[in-house]
Amino acid sequence: QVQVVESGGGLVQAGGSLRLSCTASGLSFADFSMGWFREAPGKQREGVSCVTRSGGIPYYADSVKGRFTISRDNAKNTVYLQMDSLKPEDTAMYYCAVRWNRGPRLDPSSYVHWGQGTQVTVSS
């Protein structure tokens, strides 16, 4: 049974930083690309970033380019999202998931095995 668990969220002031972690078990982690998504109240879930199996190629939504950095440690079955220069509009529940098909890289429909999420709140 695949389990995905996110952690690292919290309350931070605008301009601050947070590092999210996502650990997956029950699968051959290194065989899958991984993605981070977020969902703000009243808005649809949106793709934030994803990374290829080896970690060599990251992809970012335009809204976070230059501020967020995705990485992974396959030995630890963990993917990270370093978030810097946070803005109030980054406030959302952040989710991690496993990419299962060749659909659009930052489209939620391309992913399965969602975690419960971790809340990020950025105060102004």
Coordinates of C-alpha atoms in Angstrom, one line a residue:
Q1 CA 0.0 0.0 0.0
V2 CA 1.4 3.3 -1.1
Q3 CA 1.6 6.1 1.6
V4 CA 2.6 9.7 1.0
V5 CA 3.1 12.0 4.0
E6 CA 3.9 15.7 3.8
S7 CA 5.4 17.8 6.6
G8 CA 7.0 21.1 7.2
G9 CA 4.2 23.6 6.8
G10 CA 3.5 26.4 9.2
L11 CA 2.9 30.1 9.7
V12 CA 5.6 32.5 8.4
Q13 CA 5.8 36.2 7.6
A14 CA 6.0 37.5 4.1
G15 CA 9.5 37.2 2.8
G16 CA 10.2 34.2 5.0
S17 CA 11.1 30.7 4.1
L18 CA 9.8 27.2 4.7
R19 CA 11.0 23.7 3.6
L20 CA 8.4 21.1 2.9
S21 CA 9.1 17.4 2.9
C22 CA 7.2 14.5 1.4
T23 CA 8.1 10.9 2.1
A24 CA 6.6 8.1 0.1
S25 CA 6.5 4.4 1.0
G26 CA 5.1 1.2 -0.6
L27 CA 6.5 1.9 -4.0
S28 CA 9.8 2.0 -5.9
F29 CA 10.3 5.7 -5.2
A30 CA 13.2 6.2 -7.7
D31 CA 11.0 5.0 -10.6
F32 CA 8.5 7.9 -10.4
S33 CA 8.5 11.6 -10.9
M34 CA 7.0 13.5 -8.0
G35 CA 5.0 16.7 -7.8
W36 CA 3.9 19.4 -5.4
F37 CA 0.5 21.0 -5.6
R38 CA -1.4 23.5 -3.6
E39 CA -5.0 24.4 -3.0
A40 CA -6.2 27.6 -1.5
P41 CA -9.7 28.1 -0.1
G42 CA -12.2 28.6 -2.9
K43 CA -9.6 27.8 -5.6
Q44 CA -8.8 24.7 -7.7
R45 CA -5.8 22.6 -6.9
E46 CA -2.8 23.8 -8.9
G47 CA 0.6 22.4 -9.8
V48 CA 3.5 24.1 -8.1
S49 CA 6.5 22.0 -9.1
C50 CA 7.6 18.6 -10.2
V51 CA 10.9 16.7 -10.5
T52 CA 12.0 13.8 -12.6
R53 CA 12.9 10.4 -11.3
S54 CA 16.6 11.1 -11.0
G55 CA 16.0 14.6 -9.7
G56 CA 17.9 16.1 -12.6
I57 CA 15.1 18.1 -14.2
P58 CA 12.7 20.3 -12.2
Y59 CA 9.6 22.1 -13.4
Y60 CA 7.9 25.1 -11.8
A61 CA 4.7 27.1 -12.2
D62 CA 5.4 30.6 -13.3
S63 CA 4.1 31.9 -10.0
V64 CA 6.9 30.3 -8.0
K65 CA 9.8 30.4 -10.4
G66 CA 12.9 31.9 -8.8
R67 CA 11.5 31.5 -5.3
F68 CA 10.8 27.7 -4.9
T69 CA 13.3 24.9 -5.4
I70 CA 12.3 21.2 -5.6
S71 CA 14.7 18.4 -4.9
R72 CA 14.7 14.8 -4.0
D73 CA 16.7 12.2 -2.1
N74 CA 15.9 8.7 -3.5
A75 CA 17.8 7.0 -0.7
K76 CA 15.3 8.5 1.7
N77 CA 12.2 8.2 -0.5
T78 CA 11.7 11.9 0.1
V79 CA 11.0 15.0 -2.1
Y80 CA 11.5 18.5 -0.8
L81 CA 10.2 21.9 -1.6
Q82 CA 12.3 24.8 -0.5
M83 CA 10.1 27.9 -0.5
D84 CA 11.8 31.3 -0.2
S85 CA 10.5 34.9 -0.5
L86 CA 7.1 33.7 0.5
K87 CA 4.1 35.9 -0.3
P88 CA 0.6 35.9 1.2
E89 CA -0.7 34.5 -2.0
D90 CA 1.3 31.4 -1.4
T91 CA -1.0 30.6 1.5
A92 CA -2.6 27.2 0.8
M93 CA -2.7 23.5 1.7
Y94 CA 0.3 21.9 0.0
Y95 CA 0.1 18.3 -1.3
C96 CA 2.6 15.9 -2.7
A97 CA 1.8 13.1 -5.2
V98 CA 3.2 10.5 -7.5
R99 CA 3.2 11.0 -11.3
W100 CA 1.6 8.0 -13.0
N101 CA 1.3 9.0 -16.6
R102 CA 2.7 11.2 -19.4
G103 CA 0.1 13.8 -19.1
P104 CA 0.8 17.5 -18.4
R105 CA 3.6 17.7 -15.8
L106 CA 1.8 20.1 -13.4
D107 CA -1.8 18.8 -14.0
P108 CA -3.3 17.0 -11.0
S109 CA -4.9 14.4 -13.3
S110 CA -1.4 13.1 -14.0
Y111 CA -0.9 12.2 -10.4
V112 CA -2.0 9.6 -7.9
H113 CA -1.3 8.7 -4.3
W114 CA -2.0 12.0 -2.7
G115 CA -0.9 12.8 0.8
Q116 CA -3.1 14.6 3.5
G117 CA -1.3 17.9 2.9
T118 CA 0.5 20.4 5.0
Q119 CA -0.8 23.9 5.6
V120 CA 1.3 26.9 4.7
T121 CA 0.1 30.3 5.9
V122 CA 2.0 33.5 5.0
S123 CA 1.1 36.6 6.9
S124 CA 1.5 40.1 5.4

